[in-house]
Amino acid sequence: MQDAEGQKQKKKKSAYHVDETLLNGELGINESFAVMDNQLLADYTAQKIARFGTDLSPVELY
């Protein structure tokens, strides 16, 4: 995209942008959990449990 002066505009990052270097296609896993600090991981887990907690079995929560 370009603005009126012909300069390129920066694209806004999507909220769901995934760092491709953290995806392991060979194993089919996302390694982003390995680089999260403890507080971020706890917040992420709490957010997902609050959103999907009623649909998850005890095994999936563990």
PDB file of C-alpha atoms in Angstrom:
ATOM      1  CA  MET A   1       0.000   0.000   0.000  1.00  0.00           C
ATOM      2  CA  GLN A   2       1.090   3.555  -0.604  1.00  0.00           C
ATOM      3  CA  ASP A   3      -0.156   6.814   0.834  1.00  0.00           C
ATOM      4  CA  ALA A   4      -0.844  10.036  -1.118  1.00  0.00           C
ATOM      5  CA  GLU A   5       2.858  10.955  -1.210  1.00  0.00           C
ATOM      6  CA  GLY A   6       3.902   7.606  -2.666  1.00  0.00           C
ATOM      7  CA  GLN A   7       5.513   6.346   0.529  1.00  0.00           C
ATOM      8  CA  LYS A   8       4.934   2.788   1.613  1.00  0.00           C
ATOM      9  CA  GLN A   9       2.780   2.303   4.680  1.00  0.00           C
ATOM     10  CA  LYS A  10       3.786  -0.184   7.341  1.00  0.00           C
ATOM     11  CA  LYS A  11       1.478  -3.144   7.708  1.00  0.00           C
ATOM     12  CA  LYS A  12      -0.056  -3.582  11.132  1.00  0.00           C
ATOM     13  CA  LYS A  13       0.811  -6.930  12.703  1.00  0.00           C
ATOM     14  CA  SER A  14      -2.102  -9.251  13.224  1.00  0.00           C
ATOM     15  CA  ALA A  15      -3.034 -10.167  16.778  1.00  0.00           C
ATOM     16  CA  TYR A  16      -2.686 -13.775  15.663  1.00  0.00           C
ATOM     17  CA  HIS A  17       0.765 -13.425  14.082  1.00  0.00           C
ATOM     18  CA  VAL A  18       2.867 -16.536  14.704  1.00  0.00           C
ATOM     19  CA  ASP A  19       6.661 -16.484  14.618  1.00  0.00           C
ATOM     20  CA  GLU A  20       7.479 -19.035  11.926  1.00  0.00           C
ATOM     21  CA  THR A  21      10.823 -19.900  13.534  1.00  0.00           C
ATOM     22  CA  LEU A  22       8.995 -21.361  16.540  1.00  0.00           C
ATOM     23  CA  LEU A  23       6.910 -23.779  14.467  1.00  0.00           C
ATOM     24  CA  ASN A  24       8.435 -27.226  14.106  1.00  0.00           C
ATOM     25  CA  GLY A  25       6.752 -28.704  11.047  1.00  0.00           C
ATOM     26  CA  GLU A  26       8.673 -31.950  11.290  1.00  0.00           C
ATOM     27  CA  LEU A  27       7.241 -32.727  14.728  1.00  0.00           C
ATOM     28  CA  GLY A  28       4.048 -30.714  14.236  1.00  0.00           C
ATOM     29  CA  ILE A  29       4.485 -28.642  17.386  1.00  0.00           C
ATOM     30  CA  ASN A  30       4.659 -24.972  18.327  1.00  0.00           C
ATOM     31  CA  GLU A  31       7.747 -24.271  20.446  1.00  0.00           C
ATOM     32  CA  SER A  32       6.644 -20.797  21.602  1.00  0.00           C
ATOM     33  CA  PHE A  33       5.945 -22.134  25.105  1.00  0.00           C
ATOM     34  CA  ALA A  34       9.669 -22.770  25.554  1.00  0.00           C
ATOM     35  CA  VAL A  35      10.481 -19.057  25.278  1.00  0.00           C
ATOM     36  CA  MET A  36       7.656 -17.756  27.509  1.00  0.00           C
ATOM     37  CA  ASP A  37       8.544 -16.544  30.978  1.00  0.00           C
ATOM     38  CA  ASN A  38       6.632 -17.967  33.962  1.00  0.00           C
ATOM     39  CA  GLN A  39       4.178 -15.076  34.352  1.00  0.00           C
ATOM     40  CA  LEU A  40       3.355 -14.972  30.638  1.00  0.00           C
ATOM     41  CA  LEU A  41       2.776 -18.727  30.567  1.00  0.00           C
ATOM     42  CA  ALA A  42       0.523 -18.523  33.644  1.00  0.00           C
ATOM     43  CA  ASP A  43      -1.487 -15.665  32.107  1.00  0.00           C
ATOM     44  CA  TYR A  44      -1.809 -17.508  28.787  1.00  0.00           C
ATOM     45  CA  THR A  45      -2.970 -20.694  30.516  1.00  0.00           C
ATOM     46  CA  ALA A  46      -5.477 -18.812  32.692  1.00  0.00           C
ATOM     47  CA  GLN A  47      -6.873 -17.050  29.623  1.00  0.00           C
ATOM     48  CA  LYS A  48      -7.350 -20.316  27.715  1.00  0.00           C
ATOM     49  CA  ILE A  49      -8.913 -22.070  30.725  1.00  0.00           C
ATOM     50  CA  ALA A  50     -11.331 -19.172  31.194  1.00  0.00           C
ATOM     51  CA  ARG A  51     -12.264 -19.326  27.524  1.00  0.00           C
ATOM     52  CA  PHE A  52     -12.429 -23.090  26.958  1.00  0.00           C
ATOM     53  CA  GLY A  53     -12.541 -24.484  30.516  1.00  0.00           C
ATOM     54  CA  THR A  54     -16.105 -25.775  30.324  1.00  0.00           C
ATOM     55  CA  ASP A  55     -15.278 -27.811  27.208  1.00  0.00           C
ATOM     56  CA  LEU A  56     -12.041 -29.339  28.514  1.00  0.00           C
ATOM     57  CA  SER A  57     -11.717 -32.654  30.281  1.00  0.00           C
ATOM     58  CA  PRO A  58      -9.501 -33.007  33.380  1.00  0.00           C
ATOM     59  CA  VAL A  59      -6.897 -34.760  31.228  1.00  0.00           C
ATOM     60  CA  GLU A  60      -6.734 -31.821  28.797  1.00  0.00           C
ATOM     61  CA  LEU A  61      -6.341 -29.376  31.683  1.00  0.00           C
ATOM     62  CA  TYR A  62      -3.381 -31.295  33.053  1.00  0.00           C
TER      63      TYR A  62
END
